[in-house]
PDB file of C-alpha atoms and ligand atoms in Angstrom:
ATOM      1  CA  MET A   1    -190.065  81.451  -3.940  1.00  0.00           C
ATOM      2  CA  VAL A   2    -191.913  83.838  -5.891  1.00  0.00           C
ATOM      3  CA  THR A   3    -189.661  86.843  -7.155  1.00  0.00           C
ATOM      4  CA  THR A   4    -190.992  89.824  -7.537  1.00  0.00           C
ATOM      5  CA  GLY A   5    -188.166  91.961  -8.743  1.00  0.00           C
ATOM      6  CA  ASN A   6    -188.474  94.271  -5.688  1.00  0.00           C
ATOM      7  CA  GLU A   7    -185.606  92.439  -4.382  1.00  0.00           C
ATOM      8  CA  SER A   8    -182.867  95.326  -4.785  1.00  0.00           C
ATOM      9  CA  LEU A   9    -185.199  97.686  -3.567  1.00  0.00           C
ATOM     10  CA  MET A  10    -186.239  95.887  -0.401  1.00  0.00           C
ATOM     11  CA  HIS A  11    -182.397  96.018   0.201  1.00  0.00           C
ATOM     12  CA  THR A  12    -181.960 100.187   0.616  1.00  0.00           C
ATOM     13  CA  GLY A  13    -183.793 102.033   3.084  1.00  0.00           C
ATOM     14  CA  THR A  14    -182.350 101.593   6.532  1.00  0.00           C
ATOM     15  CA  ILE A  15    -182.304  98.336   8.672  1.00  0.00           C
ATOM     16  CA  TRP A  16    -185.813  99.460  10.347  1.00  0.00           C
ATOM     17  CA  PHE A  17    -187.545 100.864   7.068  1.00  0.00           C
ATOM     18  CA  PRO A  18    -187.191 100.239   2.756  1.00  0.00           C
ATOM     19  CA  GLU A  19    -186.680 103.500   0.880  1.00  0.00           C
ATOM     20  CA  ALA A  20    -189.284 105.620   1.681  1.00  0.00           C
ATOM     21  CA  GLY A  21    -191.941 106.413  -1.608  1.00  0.00           C
ATOM     22  CA  SER A  22    -193.720 109.412  -0.496  1.00  0.00           C
ATOM     23  CA  ALA A  23    -192.783 112.560   1.399  1.00  0.00           C
ATOM     24  CA  LEU A  24    -195.763 111.095   3.556  1.00  0.00           C
ATOM     25  CA  ALA A  25    -193.143 108.016   4.571  1.00  0.00           C
ATOM     26  CA  GLY A  26    -190.327 110.110   5.416  1.00  0.00           C
ATOM     27  CA  GLN A  27    -192.143 112.254   8.349  1.00  0.00           C
ATOM     28  CA  THR A  28    -193.787 108.789   9.259  1.00  0.00           C
ATOM     29  CA  ASP A  29    -190.024 107.859   9.933  1.00  0.00           C
ATOM     30  CA  LEU A  30    -189.220 110.951  10.884  1.00  0.00           C
ATOM     31  CA  LEU A  31    -191.739 110.885  14.081  1.00  0.00           C
ATOM     32  CA  PHE A  32    -190.689 107.192  14.491  1.00  0.00           C
ATOM     33  CA  TYR A  33    -186.669 108.299  14.619  1.00  0.00           C
ATOM     34  CA  THR A  34    -187.590 110.754  17.519  1.00  0.00           C
ATOM     35  CA  ILE A  35    -189.695 108.391  19.377  1.00  0.00           C
ATOM     36  CA  PHE A  36    -187.093 105.699  18.643  1.00  0.00           C
ATOM     37  CA  VAL A  37    -183.981 108.147  20.225  1.00  0.00           C
ATOM     38  CA  ALA A  38    -186.053 109.703  22.772  1.00  0.00           C
ATOM     39  CA  SER A  39    -186.559 106.610  24.354  1.00  0.00           C
ATOM     40  CA  VAL A  40    -183.181 105.520  24.008  1.00  0.00           C
ATOM     41  CA  LEU A  41    -182.137 108.484  25.297  1.00  0.00           C
ATOM     42  CA  PHE A  42    -184.633 107.834  28.605  1.00  0.00           C
ATOM     43  CA  PHE A  43    -183.310 104.463  29.077  1.00  0.00           C
ATOM     44  CA  LEU A  44    -179.955 105.000  29.022  1.00  0.00           C
ATOM     45  CA  VAL A  45    -180.353 108.178  31.600  1.00  0.00           C
ATOM     46  CA  LEU A  46    -182.660 106.347  33.809  1.00  0.00           C
ATOM     47  CA  ILE A  47    -180.311 102.904  33.807  1.00  0.00           C
ATOM     48  CA  GLY A  48    -177.594 105.136  34.868  1.00  0.00           C
ATOM     49  CA  ILE A  49    -179.004 106.944  37.516  1.00  0.00           C
ATOM     50  CA  THR A  50    -180.343 103.077  39.078  1.00  0.00           C
ATOM     51  CA  ALA A  51    -176.654 102.006  38.564  1.00  0.00           C
ATOM     52  CA  PHE A  52    -174.758 105.264  39.550  1.00  0.00           C
ATOM     53  CA  PHE A  53    -177.231 105.066  43.099  1.00  0.00           C
ATOM     54  CA  LEU A  54    -176.873 101.182  43.440  1.00  0.00           C
ATOM     55  CA  VAL A  55    -173.111 101.363  44.051  1.00  0.00           C
ATOM     56  CA  LYS A  56    -172.975 104.772  45.786  1.00  0.00           C
ATOM     57  CA  TYR A  57    -175.816 103.694  48.438  1.00  0.00           C
ATOM     58  CA  LYS A  58    -175.007  99.852  48.725  1.00  0.00           C
ATOM     59  CA  ARG A  59    -175.407  98.590  51.902  1.00  0.00           C
ATOM     60  CA  SER A  60    -172.043  98.373  53.674  1.00  0.00           C
ATOM     61  CA  GLY A  61    -170.478  98.408  56.922  1.00  0.00           C
ATOM     62  CA  LYS A  62    -170.173 102.061  56.961  1.00  0.00           C
ATOM     63  CA  HIS A  63    -174.096 102.243  55.825  1.00  0.00           C
ATOM     64  CA  THR A  64    -176.055  99.983  57.672  1.00  0.00           C
ATOM     65  CA  ALA A  65    -178.847 102.113  58.118  1.00  0.00           C
ATOM     66  CA  ALA A  66    -180.721 105.450  56.299  1.00  0.00           C
ATOM     67  CA  LEU A  67    -179.190 108.687  57.522  1.00  0.00           C
ATOM     68  CA  LYS A  68    -182.661 110.780  57.216  1.00  0.00           C
ATOM     69  CA  GLN A  69    -186.225 109.447  55.551  1.00  0.00           C
ATOM     70  CA  ILE A  70    -186.847 112.264  52.620  1.00  0.00           C
ATOM     71  CA  THR A  71    -190.608 111.582  52.068  1.00  0.00           C
ATOM     72  CA  HIS A  72    -190.885 114.242  49.276  1.00  0.00           C
ATOM     73  CA  ASN A  73    -189.568 117.250  47.517  1.00  0.00           C
ATOM     74  CA  ASP A  74    -192.339 119.328  45.818  1.00  0.00           C
ATOM     75  CA  LYS A  75    -189.720 120.908  42.918  1.00  0.00           C
ATOM     76  CA  LEU A  76    -188.187 117.809  42.517  1.00  0.00           C
ATOM     77  CA  GLU A  77    -191.465 115.915  41.658  1.00  0.00           C
ATOM     78  CA  ILE A  78    -193.139 118.972  39.639  1.00  0.00           C
ATOM     79  CA  ILE A  79    -189.820 118.750  37.353  1.00  0.00           C
ATOM     80  CA  TRP A  80    -190.170 115.124  36.758  1.00  0.00           C
ATOM     81  CA  SER A  81    -193.902 115.494  36.264  1.00  0.00           C
ATOM     82  CA  VAL A  82    -194.074 118.465  33.912  1.00  0.00           C
ATOM     83  CA  ILE A  83    -191.553 117.613  31.373  1.00  0.00           C
ATOM     84  CA  PRO A  84    -192.380 114.343  30.359  1.00  0.00           C
ATOM     85  CA  LEU A  85    -195.765 115.315  30.434  1.00  0.00           C
ATOM     86  CA  ILE A  86    -194.848 117.916  28.055  1.00  0.00           C
ATOM     87  CA  VAL A  87    -193.024 116.096  25.869  1.00  0.00           C
ATOM     88  CA  VAL A  88    -195.510 113.070  25.542  1.00  0.00           C
ATOM     89  CA  MET A  89    -198.003 115.233  25.085  1.00  0.00           C
ATOM     90  CA  GLY A  90    -195.941 116.900  22.017  1.00  0.00           C
ATOM     91  CA  ILE A  91    -195.480 113.422  20.742  1.00  0.00           C
ATOM     92  CA  PHE A  92    -198.905 112.904  20.857  1.00  0.00           C
ATOM     93  CA  TYR A  93    -200.150 115.723  19.106  1.00  0.00           C
ATOM     94  CA  TRP A  94    -197.121 115.421  16.592  1.00  0.00           C
ATOM     95  CA  GLY A  95    -198.889 111.734  16.232  1.00  0.00           C
ATOM     96  CA  TYR A  96    -202.026 112.876  15.687  1.00  0.00           C
ATOM     97  CA  MET A  97    -201.633 115.385  13.067  1.00  0.00           C
ATOM     98  CA  GLU A  98    -199.486 112.634  11.263  1.00  0.00           C
ATOM     99  CA  TYR A  99    -202.545 110.630  11.843  1.00  0.00           C
ATOM    100  CA  LEU A 100    -205.115 112.868  10.391  1.00  0.00           C
ATOM    101  CA  LYS A 101    -203.057 113.338   7.190  1.00  0.00           C
ATOM    102  CA  LEU A 102    -202.388 109.356   6.927  1.00  0.00           C
ATOM    103  CA  ILE A 103    -206.131 108.533   7.412  1.00  0.00           C
ATOM    104  CA  VAL A 104    -207.792 111.470   5.190  1.00  0.00           C
ATOM    105  CA  PRO A 105    -207.818 111.174   1.636  1.00  0.00           C
ATOM    106  CA  PRO A 106    -207.266 114.136  -0.441  1.00  0.00           C
ATOM    107  CA  ALA A 107    -209.914 115.589  -2.974  1.00  0.00           C
ATOM    108  CA  ASN A 108    -208.524 115.067  -6.095  1.00  0.00           C
ATOM    109  CA  THR A 109    -207.281 111.028  -5.616  1.00  0.00           C
ATOM    110  CA  VAL A 110    -207.336 108.345  -8.338  1.00  0.00           C
ATOM    111  CA  ASP A 111    -209.563 105.553  -7.079  1.00  0.00           C
ATOM    112  CA  ILE A 112    -209.063 102.118  -7.291  1.00  0.00           C
ATOM    113  CA  HIS A 113    -211.046  98.906  -6.039  1.00  0.00           C
ATOM    114  CA  VAL A 114    -209.435  96.631  -4.443  1.00  0.00           C
ATOM    115  CA  THR A 115    -210.547  92.904  -3.571  1.00  0.00           C
ATOM    116  CA  GLY A 116    -208.601  90.432  -1.313  1.00  0.00           C
ATOM    117  CA  LYS A 117    -209.099  86.792  -1.778  1.00  0.00           C
ATOM    118  CA  LYS A 118    -207.661  84.021  -0.795  1.00  0.00           C
ATOM    119  CA  TRP A 119    -205.228  84.705  -1.949  1.00  0.00           C
ATOM    120  CA  MET A 120    -204.627  87.431  -4.369  1.00  0.00           C
ATOM    121  CA  TRP A 121    -205.332  90.778  -4.501  1.00  0.00           C
ATOM    122  CA  GLN A 122    -207.605  91.605  -7.426  1.00  0.00           C
ATOM    123  CA  PHE A 123    -207.307  95.664  -9.199  1.00  0.00           C
ATOM    124  CA  GLU A 124    -210.199  97.602 -10.880  1.00  0.00           C
ATOM    125  CA  TYR A 125    -209.333 101.006 -12.024  1.00  0.00           C
ATOM    126  CA  PRO A 126    -211.947 104.046 -12.800  1.00  0.00           C
ATOM    127  CA  GLN A 127    -212.438 102.612 -16.889  1.00  0.00           C
ATOM    128  CA  GLY A 128    -213.065  99.437 -15.843  1.00  0.00           C
ATOM    129  CA  LYS A 129    -209.581  97.951 -16.570  1.00  0.00           C
ATOM    130  CA  GLN A 130    -209.013  94.861 -14.215  1.00  0.00           C
ATOM    131  CA  THR A 131    -205.548  93.525 -12.969  1.00  0.00           C
ATOM    132  CA  LEU A 132    -204.503  90.888 -10.968  1.00  0.00           C
ATOM    133  CA  THR A 133    -201.507  91.210  -8.460  1.00  0.00           C
ATOM    134  CA  ASP A 134    -199.769  93.714 -10.223  1.00  0.00           C
ATOM    135  CA  LEU A 135    -201.289  97.318  -8.997  1.00  0.00           C
ATOM    136  CA  VAL A 136    -200.319  99.907 -11.156  1.00  0.00           C
ATOM    137  CA  VAL A 137    -200.863 103.923 -10.599  1.00  0.00           C
ATOM    138  CA  PRO A 138    -199.798 107.145 -12.047  1.00  0.00           C
ATOM    139  CA  VAL A 139    -196.708 108.931 -10.081  1.00  0.00           C
ATOM    140  CA  ASN A 140    -197.339 112.342  -8.760  1.00  0.00           C
ATOM    141  CA  GLN A 141    -200.765 111.832  -8.148  1.00  0.00           C
ATOM    142  CA  PRO A 142    -202.483 111.012  -4.769  1.00  0.00           C
ATOM    143  CA  ILE A 143    -204.431 107.244  -4.873  1.00  0.00           C
ATOM    144  CA  LYS A 144    -207.293 106.196  -2.780  1.00  0.00           C
ATOM    145  CA  LEU A 145    -207.724 102.430  -2.517  1.00  0.00           C
ATOM    146  CA  ILE A 146    -211.799 101.658  -1.499  1.00  0.00           C
ATOM    147  CA  MET A 147    -210.903  97.987  -0.418  1.00  0.00           C
ATOM    148  CA  SER A 148    -213.055  94.705   0.148  1.00  0.00           C
ATOM    149  CA  SER A 149    -212.387  91.504   0.999  1.00  0.00           C
ATOM    150  CA  GLU A 150    -214.251  88.437  -0.837  1.00  0.00           C
ATOM    151  CA  ASP A 151    -213.845  85.689   1.831  1.00  0.00           C
ATOM    152  CA  VAL A 152    -211.566  86.559   5.220  1.00  0.00           C
ATOM    153  CA  LEU A 153    -209.465  89.314   7.177  1.00  0.00           C
ATOM    154  CA  HIS A 154    -206.417  90.034   4.958  1.00  0.00           C
ATOM    155  CA  SER A 155    -204.602  93.608   5.349  1.00  0.00           C
ATOM    156  CA  PHE A 156    -203.145  95.643   2.556  1.00  0.00           C
ATOM    157  CA  TYR A 157    -199.614  96.230   3.040  1.00  0.00           C
ATOM    158  CA  LEU A 158    -197.452  98.705   1.555  1.00  0.00           C
ATOM    159  CA  PRO A 159    -194.472  99.329   2.866  1.00  0.00           C
ATOM    160  CA  ASN A 160    -192.530 101.759   1.475  1.00  0.00           C
ATOM    161  CA  PHE A 161    -195.204 104.277   2.039  1.00  0.00           C
ATOM    162  CA  ARG A 162    -195.780 103.318   5.615  1.00  0.00           C
ATOM    163  CA  VAL A 163    -199.618 102.615   4.974  1.00  0.00           C
ATOM    164  CA  LYS A 164    -201.383  99.315   5.755  1.00  0.00           C
ATOM    165  CA  LYS A 165    -205.240  98.812   6.603  1.00  0.00           C
ATOM    166  CA  ASP A 166    -207.203  95.581   6.599  1.00  0.00           C
ATOM    167  CA  VAL A 167    -209.239  94.135   4.511  1.00  0.00           C
ATOM    168  CA  ILE A 168    -212.643  93.177   5.460  1.00  0.00           C
ATOM    169  CA  PRO A 169    -215.781  91.335   3.969  1.00  0.00           C
ATOM    170  CA  ASN A 170    -218.699  93.073   4.106  1.00  0.00           C
ATOM    171  CA  ARG A 171    -217.503  96.460   4.718  1.00  0.00           C
ATOM    172  CA  TYR A 172    -215.338  99.174   2.567  1.00  0.00           C
ATOM    173  CA  THR A 173    -211.792 100.541   3.951  1.00  0.00           C
ATOM    174  CA  VAL A 174    -209.661 102.781   2.653  1.00  0.00           C
ATOM    175  CA  LEU A 175    -206.367 103.655   2.187  1.00  0.00           C
ATOM    176  CA  TRP A 176    -204.457 106.274   0.136  1.00  0.00           C
ATOM    177  CA  PHE A 177    -200.666 107.107  -0.595  1.00  0.00           C
ATOM    178  CA  SER A 178    -199.402 109.629  -3.001  1.00  0.00           C
ATOM    179  CA  PRO A 179    -196.263 107.498  -4.590  1.00  0.00           C
ATOM    180  CA  GLU A 180    -193.618 110.270  -6.058  1.00  0.00           C
ATOM    181  CA  ARG A 181    -190.955 108.124  -8.083  1.00  0.00           C
ATOM    182  CA  VAL A 182    -191.562 105.951 -10.931  1.00  0.00           C
ATOM    183  CA  GLY A 183    -190.753 102.203  -9.882  1.00  0.00           C
ATOM    184  CA  ASN A 184    -192.112  98.954  -8.759  1.00  0.00           C
ATOM    185  CA  PHE A 185    -192.762  98.180  -4.527  1.00  0.00           C
ATOM    186  CA  GLN A 186    -193.608  95.481  -2.746  1.00  0.00           C
ATOM    187  CA  ILE A 187    -197.283  94.640  -1.879  1.00  0.00           C
ATOM    188  CA  PHE A 188    -197.489  92.524   1.341  1.00  0.00           C
ATOM    189  CA  CYS A 189    -200.957  90.600   3.173  1.00  0.00           C
ATOM    190  CA  THR A 190    -200.226  91.251   6.605  1.00  0.00           C
ATOM    191  CA  GLU A 191    -202.856  89.706   8.090  1.00  0.00           C
ATOM    192  CA  TYR A 192    -202.729  85.399   8.586  1.00  0.00           C
ATOM    193  CA  CYS A 193    -205.509  84.389   6.174  1.00  0.00           C
ATOM    194  CA  GLY A 194    -204.770  80.900   5.422  1.00  0.00           C
ATOM    195  CA  ASP A 195    -202.549  78.374   3.978  1.00  0.00           C
ATOM    196  CA  GLY A 196    -201.350  80.672   1.454  1.00  0.00           C
ATOM    197  CA  HIS A 197    -201.138  83.959   3.473  1.00  0.00           C
ATOM    198  CA  SER A 198    -197.373  84.254   2.695  1.00  0.00           C
ATOM    199  CA  GLN A 199    -197.839  83.944  -0.952  1.00  0.00           C
ATOM    200  CA  MET A 200    -200.315  87.046  -1.017  1.00  0.00           C
ATOM    201  CA  LEU A 201    -197.977  89.045  -2.526  1.00  0.00           C
ATOM    202  CA  GLY A 202    -198.238  91.908  -5.097  1.00  0.00           C
ATOM    203  CA  ASN A 203    -196.159  94.628  -7.292  1.00  0.00           C
ATOM    204  CA  LEU A 204    -197.299  97.785  -7.034  1.00  0.00           C
ATOM    205  CA  LYS A 205    -195.982  99.731 -10.232  1.00  0.00           C
ATOM    206  CA  VAL A 206    -195.541 103.238  -9.929  1.00  0.00           C
ATOM    207  CA  VAL A 207    -195.861 104.522 -13.833  1.00  0.00           C
ATOM    208  CA  SER A 208    -195.790 108.147 -15.803  1.00  0.00           C
ATOM    209  CA  ALA A 209    -198.803 109.563 -16.120  1.00  0.00           C
ATOM    210  CA  GLU A 210    -199.239 108.580 -20.024  1.00  0.00           C
ATOM    211  CA  ASP A 211    -197.498 105.146 -19.349  1.00  0.00           C
ATOM    212  CA  TYR A 212    -200.687 105.229 -17.167  1.00  0.00           C
ATOM    213  CA  GLN A 213    -203.252 106.480 -19.626  1.00  0.00           C
ATOM    214  CA  LYS A 214    -201.270 103.675 -22.029  1.00  0.00           C
ATOM    215  CA  PHE A 215    -201.633 100.910 -19.531  1.00  0.00           C
ATOM    216  CA  LEU A 216    -205.462 101.999 -18.936  1.00  0.00           C
ATOM    217  CA  THR A 217    -206.306 101.647 -22.695  1.00  0.00           C
ATOM    218  CA  GLU A 218    -204.472  98.514 -23.866  1.00  0.00           C
ATOM    219  CA  GLU A 219    -205.596  95.268 -24.234  1.00  0.00           C
ATOM    220  CA  GLU A 220    -204.656  92.468 -21.227  1.00  0.00           C
ATOM    221  CA  GLY A 221    -201.790  90.454 -22.422  1.00  0.00           C
ATOM    222  CA  LYS A 222    -200.878  92.907 -25.747  1.00  0.00           C
ATOM    223  CA  ASP A 223    -197.590  94.090 -24.793  1.00  0.00           C
ATOM    224  CA  ILE A 224    -196.747  90.275 -24.753  1.00  0.00           C
ATOM    225  CA  PRO A 225    -198.049  89.267 -27.873  1.00  0.00           C
ATOM    226  CA  ASP A 226    -194.947  87.523 -29.316  1.00  0.00           C
ATOM    227  CA  ASP A 227    -194.687  84.671 -26.327  1.00  0.00           C
ATOM    228  CA  GLN A 228    -194.957  81.399 -27.330  1.00  0.00           C
ATOM    229  CA  LEU A 229    -198.378  80.304 -25.723  1.00  0.00           C
ATOM    230  CA  ASP A 230    -196.525  78.225 -22.807  1.00  0.00           C
ATOM    231  CA  LYS A 231    -194.003  81.167 -22.296  1.00  0.00           C
ATOM    232  CA  LEU A 232    -197.156  83.211 -22.041  1.00  0.00           C
ATOM    233  CA  GLY A 233    -198.443  80.534 -19.130  1.00  0.00           C
ATOM    234  CA  ALA A 234    -195.782  80.705 -17.429  1.00  0.00           C
ATOM    235  CA  LYS A 235    -195.525  84.493 -16.476  1.00  0.00           C
ATOM    236  CA  LEU A 236    -199.166  83.831 -15.771  1.00  0.00           C
ATOM    237  CA  TYR A 237    -197.932  81.458 -13.128  1.00  0.00           C
ATOM    238  CA  VAL A 238    -197.083  84.082 -11.575  1.00  0.00           C
ATOM    239  CA  SER A 239    -198.514  87.565 -12.196  1.00  0.00           C
ATOM    240  CA  LYS A 240    -201.673  86.178 -11.383  1.00  0.00           C
ATOM    241  CA  GLY A 241    -201.334  84.348  -8.500  1.00  0.00           C
ATOM    242  CA  CYS A 242    -201.633  80.283  -9.421  1.00  0.00           C
ATOM    243  CA  VAL A 243    -198.451  80.059  -7.974  1.00  0.00           C
ATOM    244  CA  ALA A 244    -199.930  80.953  -4.594  1.00  0.00           C
ATOM    245  CA  CYS A 245    -201.967  77.866  -4.108  1.00  0.00           C
ATOM    246  CA  HIS A 246    -200.860  75.278  -7.203  1.00  0.00           C
ATOM    247  CA  SER A 247    -196.877  73.762  -6.979  1.00  0.00           C
ATOM    248  CA  LEU A 248    -195.381  72.649 -10.183  1.00  0.00           C
ATOM    249  CA  ASP A 249    -192.939  69.420  -8.404  1.00  0.00           C
ATOM    250  CA  GLY A 250    -196.107  67.519  -7.319  1.00  0.00           C
ATOM    251  CA  LYS A 251    -196.542  68.463  -3.752  1.00  0.00           C
ATOM    252  CA  PRO A 252    -200.072  69.269  -2.787  1.00  0.00           C
ATOM    253  CA  GLY A 253    -200.480  73.122  -1.972  1.00  0.00           C
ATOM    254  CA  VAL A 254    -203.545  74.569  -1.233  1.00  0.00           C
ATOM    255  CA  GLY A 255    -205.020  73.298  -4.445  1.00  0.00           C
ATOM    256  CA  PRO A 256    -203.212  70.250  -6.934  1.00  0.00           C
ATOM    257  CA  SER A 257    -200.300  70.634  -8.169  1.00  0.00           C
ATOM    258  CA  TRP A 258    -199.652  71.090 -12.015  1.00  0.00           C
ATOM    259  CA  LYS A 259    -196.840  68.575 -12.522  1.00  0.00           C
ATOM    260  CA  GLY A 260    -198.401  65.510 -14.527  1.00  0.00           C
ATOM    261  CA  LEU A 261    -202.131  67.192 -14.161  1.00  0.00           C
ATOM    262  CA  TYR A 262    -202.595  66.865 -18.034  1.00  0.00           C
ATOM    263  CA  GLY A 263    -204.110  63.670 -19.278  1.00  0.00           C
ATOM    264  CA  SER A 264    -204.409  62.800 -15.930  1.00  0.00           C
ATOM    265  CA  LYS A 265    -207.367  61.081 -14.334  1.00  0.00           C
ATOM    266  CA  ARG A 266    -209.258  63.162 -11.771  1.00  0.00           C
ATOM    267  CA  THR A 267    -211.868  62.168  -9.010  1.00  0.00           C
ATOM    268  CA  PHE A 268    -213.963  65.062  -7.920  1.00  0.00           C
ATOM    269  CA  SER A 269    -215.704  65.294  -4.431  1.00  0.00           C
ATOM    270  CA  ASN A 270    -218.203  66.799  -6.319  1.00  0.00           C
ATOM    271  CA  ALA A 271    -218.544  65.137  -9.676  1.00  0.00           C
ATOM    272  CA  PRO A 272    -217.916  61.394 -11.614  1.00  0.00           C
ATOM    273  CA  ALA A 273    -213.970  61.140 -12.552  1.00  0.00           C
ATOM    274  CA  GLU A 274    -212.840  62.764 -15.751  1.00  0.00           C
ATOM    275  CA  VAL A 275    -209.454  62.940 -17.898  1.00  0.00           C
ATOM    276  CA  ALA A 276    -207.883  65.909 -17.095  1.00  0.00           C
ATOM    277  CA  ASP A 277    -208.142  68.053 -20.784  1.00  0.00           C
ATOM    278  CA  ASP A 278    -207.990  71.509 -22.396  1.00  0.00           C
ATOM    279  CA  ASN A 279    -211.465  71.961 -21.541  1.00  0.00           C
ATOM    280  CA  TYR A 280    -211.687  70.361 -18.233  1.00  0.00           C
ATOM    281  CA  ILE A 281    -208.666  73.330 -17.111  1.00  0.00           C
ATOM    282  CA  ARG A 282    -210.616  75.691 -19.277  1.00  0.00           C
ATOM    283  CA  GLU A 283    -213.642  75.285 -16.989  1.00  0.00           C
ATOM    284  CA  SER A 284    -211.392  74.651 -13.799  1.00  0.00           C
ATOM    285  CA  VAL A 285    -210.262  78.413 -14.557  1.00  0.00           C
ATOM    286  CA  VAL A 286    -213.031  80.336 -15.029  1.00  0.00           C
ATOM    287  CA  LYS A 287    -215.325  77.999 -12.890  1.00  0.00           C
ATOM    288  CA  PRO A 288    -214.049  76.228 -10.487  1.00  0.00           C
ATOM    289  CA  GLY A 289    -216.208  74.940  -8.243  1.00  0.00           C
ATOM    290  CA  ALA A 290    -217.818  72.555 -10.761  1.00  0.00           C
ATOM    291  CA  LYS A 291    -215.654  70.335 -10.209  1.00  0.00           C
ATOM    292  CA  VAL A 292    -213.517  69.860  -7.072  1.00  0.00           C
ATOM    293  CA  VAL A 293    -210.754  67.473  -6.913  1.00  0.00           C
ATOM    294  CA  THR A 294    -210.869  64.803  -4.096  1.00  0.00           C
ATOM    295  CA  GLY A 295    -209.386  65.966  -0.926  1.00  0.00           C
ATOM    296  CA  PHE A 296    -209.046  69.626  -1.321  1.00  0.00           C
ATOM    297  CA  GLY A 297    -211.256  72.346  -0.353  1.00  0.00           C
ATOM    298  CA  PRO A 298    -213.479  74.337  -2.613  1.00  0.00           C
ATOM    299  CA  VAL A 299    -211.808  77.713  -1.767  1.00  0.00           C
ATOM    300  CA  MET A 300    -210.425  78.738  -5.348  1.00  0.00           C
ATOM    301  CA  PRO A 301    -211.773  82.326  -7.023  1.00  0.00           C
ATOM    302  CA  THR A 302    -213.254  81.904 -10.136  1.00  0.00           C
ATOM    303  CA  PHE A 303    -210.753  84.013 -13.386  1.00  0.00           C
ATOM    304  CA  SER A 304    -213.914  84.663 -15.703  1.00  0.00           C
ATOM    305  CA  GLY A 305    -213.614  87.961 -16.731  1.00  0.00           C
ATOM    306  CA  LEU A 306    -209.789  88.519 -15.274  1.00  0.00           C
ATOM    307  CA  LEU A 307    -208.268  86.555 -18.545  1.00  0.00           C
ATOM    308  CA  SER A 308    -208.309  86.746 -21.940  1.00  0.00           C
ATOM    309  CA  ASP A 309    -209.286  83.709 -23.814  1.00  0.00           C
ATOM    310  CA  ARG A 310    -205.543  83.828 -25.064  1.00  0.00           C
ATOM    311  CA  GLU A 311    -204.483  83.817 -21.810  1.00  0.00           C
ATOM    312  CA  ILE A 312    -206.242  80.531 -20.728  1.00  0.00           C
ATOM    313  CA  THR A 313    -205.224  78.937 -24.070  1.00  0.00           C
ATOM    314  CA  GLY A 314    -201.544  79.552 -22.780  1.00  0.00           C
ATOM    315  CA  ILE A 315    -202.006  78.559 -18.796  1.00  0.00           C
ATOM    316  CA  ILE A 316    -203.374  75.005 -20.718  1.00  0.00           C
ATOM    317  CA  ALA A 317    -199.969  75.001 -22.830  1.00  0.00           C
ATOM    318  CA  TYR A 318    -197.866  75.606 -19.849  1.00  0.00           C
ATOM    319  CA  ILE A 319    -199.585  72.710 -17.451  1.00  0.00           C
ATOM    320  CA  LYS A 320    -198.990  70.767 -20.462  1.00  0.00           C
ATOM    321  CA  THR A 321    -195.136  71.012 -20.472  1.00  0.00           C
ATOM    322  CA  ILE A 322    -195.091  70.240 -16.647  1.00  0.00           C
ATOM    323  CA  LYS A 323    -194.540  66.210 -16.687  1.00  0.00           C
TER     324      LYS A 323
HETATM  325 CU1  CUA B   1    -204.082  87.757   3.123  1.00  0.00          CU
HETATM  326 CU2  CUA B   1    -202.930  86.952   4.702  1.00  0.00          CU
END
């Protein structure tokens, strides 16, 4: 299981919803609860009246036939048609206005590009900085995500913000939200997209405006310069999404396990066999299609440009420790 650090957060909120991260989420919840409570009330009233009539007008020795046939009652029929009509039109209007707020982003957004691919989320920020899995955004700023997929249909879901949108190849979809407090929130893929779907997770990190500026300008990996290489690799294994496809216990996943990988003889469906050394692992990270291990599909996306040299070295060092 992947730990995201959000577990405690997922347990706040109610039985229906996790904690709301924006005012709009609170409005969505209010609409939901209104419809829910109204539905429960109507249900109880209708079932109650039905049960009452069942007992009261049960055919018995006393009542063997209807006393008279009632064909209609104008007053009653108008009442039970017009009142529900007003109620559902009111709910429709309310829902429609909420929907407009949900799909039309405000003018002054921070635009971040999102790419979904099997099986990770990749983010690109205005200044060209990129991250995998972690989406970092400033607090109290409307954020607009411009999303597309490299392969199949995915769906980007932020439960705390009550927003969700399909991420589709060859097309851009847009999703916006306005985080109102600093913290970590869960990102899910909610469209079944293959073997690694349930591991296609991410973290939304809402930070202060200053921290966001710092994040945009800082070098990738600079915040963990003291890590030993193998410890760095272990962190990247989770944060860069390797965990979705590569197990550590020898079980084959979407990709080969990392257990005992280093120094083992590898056979490929598209290249001669080779012993896995540092250069082989490096090549597999930046050009995954060059040598595809027998029995696996050519599905791994390239991490070229997404990992610094030191990070790749860290991953190799980590793989060496998994014997
Ligand atoms: Cu991507 Cu499910």
